PDB file of C-alpha atoms in Angstrom:
ATOM      1  CA  GLN A  10       5.209  -4.195  15.924  1.00 63.00           C
ATOM      2  CA  SER A  11       3.875  -3.312  19.399  1.00 75.00           C
ATOM      3  CA  ALA A  12       0.435  -1.927  20.087  1.00 88.00           C
ATOM      4  CA  LEU A  13       0.089   1.730  20.941  1.00 95.00           C
ATOM      5  CA  THR A  14      -0.396   2.364  24.661  1.00 97.00           C
ATOM      6  CA  GLN A  15      -3.744   3.667  25.888  1.00 97.00           C
ATOM      7  CA  PRO A  16      -5.070   3.816  29.450  1.00 97.00           C
ATOM      8  CA  PRO A  17      -7.557   0.973  29.951  1.00 96.00           C
ATOM      9  CA  SER A  18     -10.178   3.267  31.390  1.00 97.00           C
ATOM     10  CA  ALA A  19     -11.204   6.893  31.696  1.00 97.00           C
ATOM     11  CA  SER A  20     -14.228   8.575  33.201  1.00 96.00           C
ATOM     12  CA  GLY A  21     -15.953  11.885  33.676  1.00 96.00           C
ATOM     13  CA  SER A  22     -19.258  13.397  34.673  1.00 96.00           C
ATOM     14  CA  PRO A  23     -21.738  14.825  32.183  1.00 96.00           C
ATOM     15  CA  GLY A  24     -20.593  18.214  30.933  1.00 96.00           C
ATOM     16  CA  GLN A  25     -16.982  17.650  31.912  1.00 97.00           C
ATOM     17  CA  SER A  26     -14.018  17.072  29.600  1.00 97.00           C
ATOM     18  CA  VAL A  27     -11.895  13.955  29.451  1.00 98.00           C
ATOM     19  CA  THR A  28      -8.655  13.301  27.577  1.00 98.00           C
ATOM     20  CA  ILE A  29      -7.430   9.897  26.421  1.00 98.00           C
ATOM     21  CA  SER A  30      -3.777   9.426  25.536  1.00 98.00           C
ATOM     22  CA  CYS A  31      -2.177   7.189  22.926  1.00 98.00           C
ATOM     23  CA  THR A  32       1.578   6.646  23.171  1.00 97.00           C
ATOM     24  CA  GLY A  33       3.723   5.143  20.466  1.00 96.00           C
ATOM     25  CA  THR A  34       7.221   5.629  19.132  1.00 94.00           C
ATOM     26  CA  SER A  35       9.046   7.741  16.611  1.00 93.00           C
ATOM     27  CA  SER A  36       8.324   4.985  14.068  1.00 90.00           C
ATOM     28  CA  ASP A  37       4.571   5.456  14.254  1.00 92.00           C
ATOM     29  CA  VAL A  38       2.806   8.212  16.232  1.00 95.00           C
ATOM     30  CA  GLY A  39       5.856  10.461  16.364  1.00 95.00           C
ATOM     31  CA  GLY A  40       6.876   9.863  12.780  1.00 93.00           C
ATOM     32  CA  TYR A  41       3.644  10.664  10.956  1.00 93.00           C
ATOM     33  CA  ASN A  42       0.645  12.953  11.364  1.00 95.00           C
ATOM     34  CA  TYR A  43      -1.564   9.986  10.613  1.00 95.00           C
ATOM     35  CA  VAL A  44      -3.242   9.242  13.941  1.00 97.00           C
ATOM     36  CA  SER A  45      -6.916   8.290  13.935  1.00 97.00           C
ATOM     37  CA  TRP A  46      -9.431   7.745  16.719  1.00 98.00           C
ATOM     38  CA  TYR A  47     -12.446   5.421  16.727  1.00 98.00           C
ATOM     39  CA  LEU A  48     -15.478   5.019  18.958  1.00 98.00           C
ATOM     40  CA  GLN A  49     -16.933   1.542  19.391  1.00 98.00           C
ATOM     41  CA  TYR A  50     -20.181   0.621  21.083  1.00 97.00           C
ATOM     42  CA  PRO A  51     -20.541  -2.978  22.321  1.00 95.00           C
ATOM     43  CA  GLY A  52     -21.334  -5.354  19.487  1.00 94.00           C
ATOM     44  CA  LYS A  53     -20.910  -2.662  16.836  1.00 97.00           C
ATOM     45  CA  ALA A  54     -18.264  -1.740  14.306  1.00 97.00           C
ATOM     46  CA  PRO A  55     -15.863   1.074  15.189  1.00 97.00           C
ATOM     47  CA  LYS A  56     -16.707   4.560  13.935  1.00 97.00           C
ATOM     48  CA  LEU A  57     -14.086   7.035  12.752  1.00 97.00           C
ATOM     49  CA  MET A  58     -14.082  10.132  14.971  1.00 98.00           C
ATOM     50  CA  ILE A  59     -10.729  11.821  14.230  1.00 97.00           C
ATOM     51  CA  TYR A  60      -8.203  11.408  11.419  1.00 97.00           C
ATOM     52  CA  GLU A  61      -4.856  12.976  10.587  1.00 96.00           C
ATOM     53  CA  VAL A  62      -4.407  13.798  14.299  1.00 97.00           C
ATOM     54  CA  SER A  63      -7.078  16.495  14.534  1.00 97.00           C
ATOM     55  CA  LYS A  64      -9.503  16.394  11.599  1.00 97.00           C
ATOM     56  CA  ARG A  65     -13.142  15.478  12.121  1.00 97.00           C
ATOM     57  CA  PRO A  66     -15.182  13.598   9.516  1.00 95.00           C
ATOM     58  CA  SER A  67     -18.483  15.132   8.532  1.00 94.00           C
ATOM     59  CA  GLY A  68     -21.105  14.537  11.196  1.00 95.00           C
ATOM     60  CA  VAL A  69     -18.746  14.140  14.159  1.00 97.00           C
ATOM     61  CA  PRO A  70     -19.535  16.726  16.843  1.00 96.00           C
ATOM     62  CA  ASP A  71     -16.913  19.370  17.525  1.00 95.00           C
ATOM     63  CA  ARG A  72     -16.912  18.180  21.139  1.00 97.00           C
ATOM     64  CA  PHE A  73     -14.365  15.652  19.885  1.00 98.00           C
ATOM     65  CA  SER A  74     -10.875  16.982  19.236  1.00 98.00           C
ATOM     66  CA  GLY A  75      -7.450  15.502  18.669  1.00 98.00           C
ATOM     67  CA  SER A  76      -3.863  16.605  19.133  1.00 98.00           C
ATOM     68  CA  LYS A  77      -0.332  15.237  19.173  1.00 98.00           C
ATOM     69  CA  SER A  78       2.917  16.012  20.931  1.00 97.00           C
ATOM     70  CA  GLY A  79       5.979  13.960  20.158  1.00 97.00           C
ATOM     71  CA  ASN A  80       5.148  10.277  20.387  1.00 97.00           C
ATOM     72  CA  THR A  81       1.838  10.808  22.199  1.00 98.00           C
ATOM     73  CA  ALA A  82      -1.508  11.617  20.631  1.00 98.00           C
ATOM     74  CA  SER A  83      -4.592  12.645  22.580  1.00 98.00           C
ATOM     75  CA  LEU A  84      -8.346  12.610  22.124  1.00 98.00           C
ATOM     76  CA  THR A  85     -10.368  15.115  24.138  1.00 98.00           C
ATOM     77  CA  VAL A  86     -14.106  14.786  24.574  1.00 98.00           C
ATOM     78  CA  SER A  87     -15.642  18.001  25.866  1.00 97.00           C
ATOM     79  CA  GLY A  88     -19.119  18.447  27.296  1.00 96.00           C
ATOM     80  CA  LEU A  89     -19.423  14.748  28.053  1.00 97.00           C
ATOM     81  CA  GLN A  90     -22.761  13.165  27.232  1.00 97.00           C
ATOM     82  CA  ALA A  91     -24.159   9.779  28.170  1.00 96.00           C
ATOM     83  CA  GLU A  92     -23.875   8.653  24.542  1.00 96.00           C
ATOM     84  CA  ASP A  93     -20.098   9.151  24.674  1.00 97.00           C
ATOM     85  CA  GLU A  94     -19.775   6.107  26.915  1.00 97.00           C
ATOM     86  CA  ALA A  95     -17.964   3.595  24.690  1.00 97.00           C
ATOM     87  CA  ASP A  96     -14.587   2.084  23.891  1.00 97.00           C
ATOM     88  CA  TYR A  97     -12.116   4.335  22.107  1.00 98.00           C
ATOM     89  CA  TYR A  98      -9.214   3.167  19.979  1.00 98.00           C
ATOM     90  CA  CYS A  99      -6.347   5.061  18.420  1.00 97.00           C
ATOM     91  CA  THR A 100      -4.413   3.968  15.358  1.00 96.00           C
ATOM     92  CA  SER A 101      -1.289   5.198  13.677  1.00 95.00           C
ATOM     93  CA  TYR A 102       0.335   4.634  10.348  1.00 91.00           C
ATOM     94  CA  ALA A 103       3.665   2.890  10.879  1.00 85.00           C
ATOM     95  CA  GLY A 104       5.266   2.999   7.457  1.00 82.00           C
ATOM     96  CA  SER A 105       5.065   0.737   4.443  1.00 72.00           C
ATOM     97  CA  VAL A 106       6.331  -2.250   6.411  1.00 64.00           C
ATOM     98  CA  GLY A 107       4.566  -1.623   9.715  1.00 58.00           C
ATOM     99  CA  GLY A 108       1.231  -0.783   8.177  1.00 79.00           C
ATOM    100  CA  VAL A 109      -1.320   0.317  10.727  1.00 88.00           C
ATOM    101  CA  ILE A 110      -1.052  -0.142  14.497  1.00 91.00           C
ATOM    102  CA  PHE A 111      -3.946  -0.058  16.943  1.00 95.00           C
ATOM    103  CA  GLY A 112      -3.954   1.066  20.529  1.00 96.00           C
ATOM    104  CA  GLY A 113      -5.218  -1.328  23.180  1.00 96.00           C
ATOM    105  CA  GLY A 114      -8.421   0.637  23.689  1.00 97.00           C
ATOM    106  CA  THR A 115      -9.840   2.820  26.455  1.00 97.00           C
ATOM    107  CA  LYS A 116     -13.230   2.302  28.042  1.00 97.00           C
ATOM    108  CA  LEU A 117     -14.807   5.700  28.671  1.00 97.00           C
ATOM    109  CA  THR A 118     -17.406   5.783  31.411  1.00 97.00           C
ATOM    110  CA  VAL A 119     -19.762   8.716  31.862  1.00 96.00           C
ATOM    111  CA  LEU A 120     -20.495   8.848  35.574  1.00 92.00           C
TER     112      LEU A 120
ATOM    113  CA  GLN B   3     -23.369   5.547   0.609  1.00 92.00           C
ATOM    114  CA  LEU B   4     -20.555   3.013   0.642  1.00 95.00           C
ATOM    115  CA  GLN B   5     -21.389  -0.254   2.376  1.00 97.00           C
ATOM    116  CA  LEU B   6     -19.228  -3.255   3.225  1.00 98.00           C
ATOM    117  CA  GLN B   7     -20.518  -6.700   4.175  1.00 98.00           C
ATOM    118  CA  GLU B   8     -18.499  -9.635   5.446  1.00 98.00           C
ATOM    119  CA  SER B   9     -19.535 -13.194   4.643  1.00 97.00           C
ATOM    120  CA  GLY B  10     -18.191 -16.663   5.325  1.00 96.00           C
ATOM    121  CA  PRO B  11     -18.362 -19.621   7.713  1.00 96.00           C
ATOM    122  CA  GLY B  12     -18.931 -18.836  11.348  1.00 95.00           C
ATOM    123  CA  LEU B  13     -17.200 -22.003  12.523  1.00 97.00           C
ATOM    124  CA  VAL B  14     -13.808 -23.320  11.445  1.00 98.00           C
ATOM    125  CA  LYS B  15     -11.939 -26.372  12.714  1.00 98.00           C
ATOM    126  CA  PRO B  16      -8.445 -26.035  14.196  1.00 97.00           C
ATOM    127  CA  SER B  17      -5.609 -26.361  11.645  1.00 97.00           C
ATOM    128  CA  GLU B  18      -7.955 -25.493   8.772  1.00 97.00           C
ATOM    129  CA  THR B  19      -8.172 -22.290   6.740  1.00 98.00           C
ATOM    130  CA  LEU B  20     -10.461 -19.394   7.653  1.00 98.00           C
ATOM    131  CA  SER B  21     -11.922 -17.789   4.533  1.00 98.00           C
ATOM    132  CA  LEU B  22     -13.969 -14.604   4.476  1.00 98.00           C
ATOM    133  CA  THR B  23     -15.194 -12.295   1.723  1.00 98.00           C
ATOM    134  CA  CYS B  24     -16.072  -8.626   1.916  1.00 98.00           C
ATOM    135  CA  THR B  25     -18.547  -7.303  -0.647  1.00 98.00           C
ATOM    136  CA  VAL B  26     -18.423  -3.595  -1.377  1.00 97.00           C
ATOM    137  CA  SER B  27     -21.564  -1.804  -2.567  1.00 96.00           C
ATOM    138  CA  GLY B  28     -22.385   1.818  -3.282  1.00 95.00           C
ATOM    139  CA  GLY B  29     -18.913   2.431  -4.704  1.00 94.00           C
ATOM    140  CA  SER B  30     -16.096   0.842  -6.659  1.00 94.00           C
ATOM    141  CA  ILE B  31     -13.362  -1.239  -5.119  1.00 95.00           C
ATOM    142  CA  SER B  32     -11.175   0.107  -7.938  1.00 94.00           C
ATOM    143  CA  SER B  33     -11.282   3.641  -6.575  1.00 89.00           C
ATOM    144  CA  THR B  34      -7.837   5.205  -6.446  1.00 90.00           C
ATOM    145  CA  GLY B  35      -6.596   6.438  -3.102  1.00 89.00           C
ATOM    146  CA  TYR B  36      -7.905   3.607  -0.970  1.00 93.00           C
ATOM    147  CA  TYR B  37      -6.819   0.265   0.356  1.00 93.00           C
ATOM    148  CA  TRP B  38      -9.228  -2.428   1.505  1.00 95.00           C
ATOM    149  CA  ALA B  39      -8.478  -3.846   4.923  1.00 95.00           C
ATOM    150  CA  TRP B  40      -9.190  -6.662   7.344  1.00 97.00           C
ATOM    151  CA  ILE B  41      -9.213  -6.118  11.107  1.00 97.00           C
ATOM    152  CA  ARG B  42     -10.154  -8.540  13.862  1.00 97.00           C
ATOM    153  CA  GLN B  43     -11.253  -8.353  17.486  1.00 97.00           C
ATOM    154  CA  PRO B  44     -11.099 -11.371  19.819  1.00 97.00           C
ATOM    155  CA  PRO B  45     -14.026 -11.543  22.246  1.00 96.00           C
ATOM    156  CA  GLY B  46     -13.619  -8.938  24.969  1.00 94.00           C
ATOM    157  CA  LYS B  47     -10.320  -7.677  23.564  1.00 95.00           C
ATOM    158  CA  GLY B  48      -8.984  -4.909  21.363  1.00 94.00           C
ATOM    159  CA  LEU B  49      -8.686  -4.459  17.622  1.00 95.00           C
ATOM    160  CA  GLU B  50      -5.865  -6.007  15.590  1.00 94.00           C
ATOM    161  CA  TRP B  51      -4.786  -5.028  12.100  1.00 93.00           C
ATOM    162  CA  ILE B  52      -4.569  -8.048   9.772  1.00 95.00           C
ATOM    163  CA  GLY B  53      -3.649  -6.462   6.445  1.00 93.00           C
ATOM    164  CA  SER B  54      -4.829  -4.589   3.399  1.00 93.00           C
ATOM    165  CA  ILE B  55      -4.883  -4.722  -0.396  1.00 93.00           C
ATOM    166  CA  TYR B  56      -5.002  -2.221  -3.243  1.00 93.00           C
ATOM    167  CA  TYR B  57      -7.310  -2.965  -6.167  1.00 94.00           C
ATOM    168  CA  LYS B  58      -4.294  -3.614  -8.352  1.00 93.00           C
ATOM    169  CA  GLY B  59      -3.243  -6.413  -6.011  1.00 91.00           C
ATOM    170  CA  SER B  60      -0.459  -4.995  -3.840  1.00 91.00           C
ATOM    171  CA  THR B  61      -0.778  -6.207  -0.267  1.00 92.00           C
ATOM    172  CA  TYR B  62       0.432  -5.212   3.184  1.00 90.00           C
ATOM    173  CA  TYR B  63       0.224  -7.640   6.110  1.00 92.00           C
ATOM    174  CA  ASN B  64       0.666  -7.456   9.882  1.00 90.00           C
ATOM    175  CA  PRO B  65       4.161  -8.908  10.412  1.00 88.00           C
ATOM    176  CA  SER B  66       2.859 -11.123  13.222  1.00 90.00           C
ATOM    177  CA  LEU B  67       0.342 -12.807  10.888  1.00 93.00           C
ATOM    178  CA  LYS B  68       2.155 -12.524   7.582  1.00 92.00           C
ATOM    179  CA  SER B  69       3.149 -16.187   7.334  1.00 95.00           C
ATOM    180  CA  ARG B  70      -0.486 -17.323   7.533  1.00 97.00           C
ATOM    181  CA  VAL B  71      -2.435 -14.536   5.776  1.00 97.00           C
ATOM    182  CA  THR B  72      -3.433 -14.029   2.168  1.00 98.00           C
ATOM    183  CA  ILE B  73      -5.648 -11.157   1.042  1.00 97.00           C
ATOM    184  CA  SER B  74      -6.932 -11.089  -2.529  1.00 97.00           C
ATOM    185  CA  VAL B  75      -9.211  -8.873  -4.605  1.00 97.00           C
ATOM    186  CA  ASP B  76     -11.802  -9.556  -7.317  1.00 96.00           C
ATOM    187  CA  THR B  77     -12.618  -6.264  -9.000  1.00 96.00           C
ATOM    188  CA  SER B  78     -15.229  -7.876 -11.278  1.00 96.00           C
ATOM    189  CA  LYS B  79     -17.292  -8.781  -8.210  1.00 97.00           C
ATOM    190  CA  ASN B  80     -16.327  -5.709  -6.166  1.00 97.00           C
ATOM    191  CA  GLN B  81     -15.060  -8.036  -3.456  1.00 97.00           C
ATOM    192  CA  PHE B  82     -11.916  -8.728  -1.503  1.00 97.00           C
ATOM    193  CA  SER B  83     -11.130 -11.796   0.549  1.00 98.00           C
ATOM    194  CA  LEU B  84      -9.152 -13.036   3.533  1.00 98.00           C
ATOM    195  CA  ASN B  85      -7.563 -16.438   3.981  1.00 98.00           C
ATOM    196  CA  LEU B  86      -5.949 -17.293   7.316  1.00 98.00           C
ATOM    197  CA  ASP B  87      -4.181 -20.652   7.404  1.00 97.00           C
ATOM    198  CA  SER B  88      -3.610 -23.132  10.228  1.00 97.00           C
ATOM    199  CA  VAL B  89      -6.063 -21.510  12.605  1.00 97.00           C
ATOM    200  CA  THR B  90      -6.172 -22.128  16.345  1.00 97.00           C
ATOM    201  CA  ALA B  91      -8.550 -21.087  19.100  1.00 97.00           C
ATOM    202  CA  ALA B  92      -6.551 -17.843  19.345  1.00 97.00           C
ATOM    203  CA  ASP B  93      -7.925 -16.846  15.943  1.00 98.00           C
ATOM    204  CA  THR B  94     -11.488 -16.802  17.266  1.00 98.00           C
ATOM    205  CA  ALA B  95     -12.631 -13.231  16.756  1.00 98.00           C
ATOM    206  CA  VAL B  96     -15.035 -10.842  15.096  1.00 98.00           C
ATOM    207  CA  TYR B  97     -13.549 -10.086  11.698  1.00 98.00           C
ATOM    208  CA  PHE B  98     -14.209  -6.667  10.172  1.00 98.00           C
ATOM    209  CA  CYS B  99     -13.532  -5.428   6.668  1.00 98.00           C
ATOM    210  CA  ALA B 100     -12.982  -1.724   6.118  1.00 97.00           C
ATOM    211  CA  ARG B 101     -11.857   0.910   3.627  1.00 96.00           C
ATOM    212  CA  ARG B 102      -8.500   2.476   4.429  1.00 93.00           C
ATOM    213  CA  ALA B 103      -7.342   5.816   3.080  1.00 89.00           C
ATOM    214  CA  MET B 104      -4.055   5.293   1.264  1.00 84.00           C
ATOM    215  CA  ALA B 105      -2.280   8.380   2.501  1.00 81.00           C
ATOM    216  CA  ALA B 106      -3.393   8.917   6.079  1.00 83.00           C
ATOM    217  CA  ALA B 107      -4.458   5.346   6.851  1.00 86.00           C
ATOM    218  CA  GLU B 108      -7.777   6.148   8.484  1.00 93.00           C
ATOM    219  CA  LEU B 109     -10.493   3.502   8.258  1.00 95.00           C
ATOM    220  CA  ASP B 110     -13.562   5.445   7.213  1.00 95.00           C
ATOM    221  CA  TYR B 111     -16.065   2.755   6.256  1.00 97.00           C
ATOM    222  CA  TRP B 112     -16.515  -0.533   8.111  1.00 98.00           C
ATOM    223  CA  GLY B 113     -18.532  -3.687   7.689  1.00 98.00           C
ATOM    224  CA  GLN B 114     -20.665  -4.816  10.604  1.00 97.00           C
ATOM    225  CA  GLY B 115     -18.261  -7.639  11.433  1.00 98.00           C
ATOM    226  CA  THR B 116     -18.675 -11.389  11.494  1.00 98.00           C
ATOM    227  CA  LEU B 117     -17.828 -13.745  14.349  1.00 98.00           C
ATOM    228  CA  VAL B 118     -15.617 -16.673  13.434  1.00 98.00           C
ATOM    229  CA  THR B 119     -15.155 -19.370  16.043  1.00 98.00           C
ATOM    230  CA  VAL B 120     -12.331 -21.891  15.800  1.00 98.00           C
ATOM    231  CA  SER B 121     -13.431 -25.121  17.433  1.00 96.00           C
TER     232      SER B 121
END
């Protein structure tokens, strides 16, 4: 069970858009529409931002959007704000044996 | 509003067993459609799935930890627990409990996390 692959870092200026990728295999990301994205501030618990590839929980701004193509899922943050600076993690369901797999995390910096 | 709170020793000796409990409030651990999960994060590193349990007792563990992990549930106390055997310094981490949707596997409610140091 290997971790999903995320870029270690991403950055953008306020107002810009940034996209973070999450690459897995046909056994996880590509096999199910069950990709989630989490935002984590230092010293805090992760917060669910996207589930089922592209759905937003109540209260999450529509600046956050998700998509998937093949074995790669993506999180796009539009209209970057200073408060978006955080670590972002993707997860995917990997079947009844694999359970849930996390990505390695991406540190988003707002320049 | 559902709340989860981890509790347990913050320091464990090598080769011993790490034991943590997650207390759920504001909702029932016996709710259908959800698993209850443990996740950990070593200092400065990423998140790692440990495993999860359904209120009826069925469990799912990370294959890499399966030989050392036991997750149990006590519905009368609205709690679920983690035991990790034969710990080493590599098990030092912040341990989070969370609620996991059964179908889509998202983790929608999290505890604040508790740091466990193996030393």
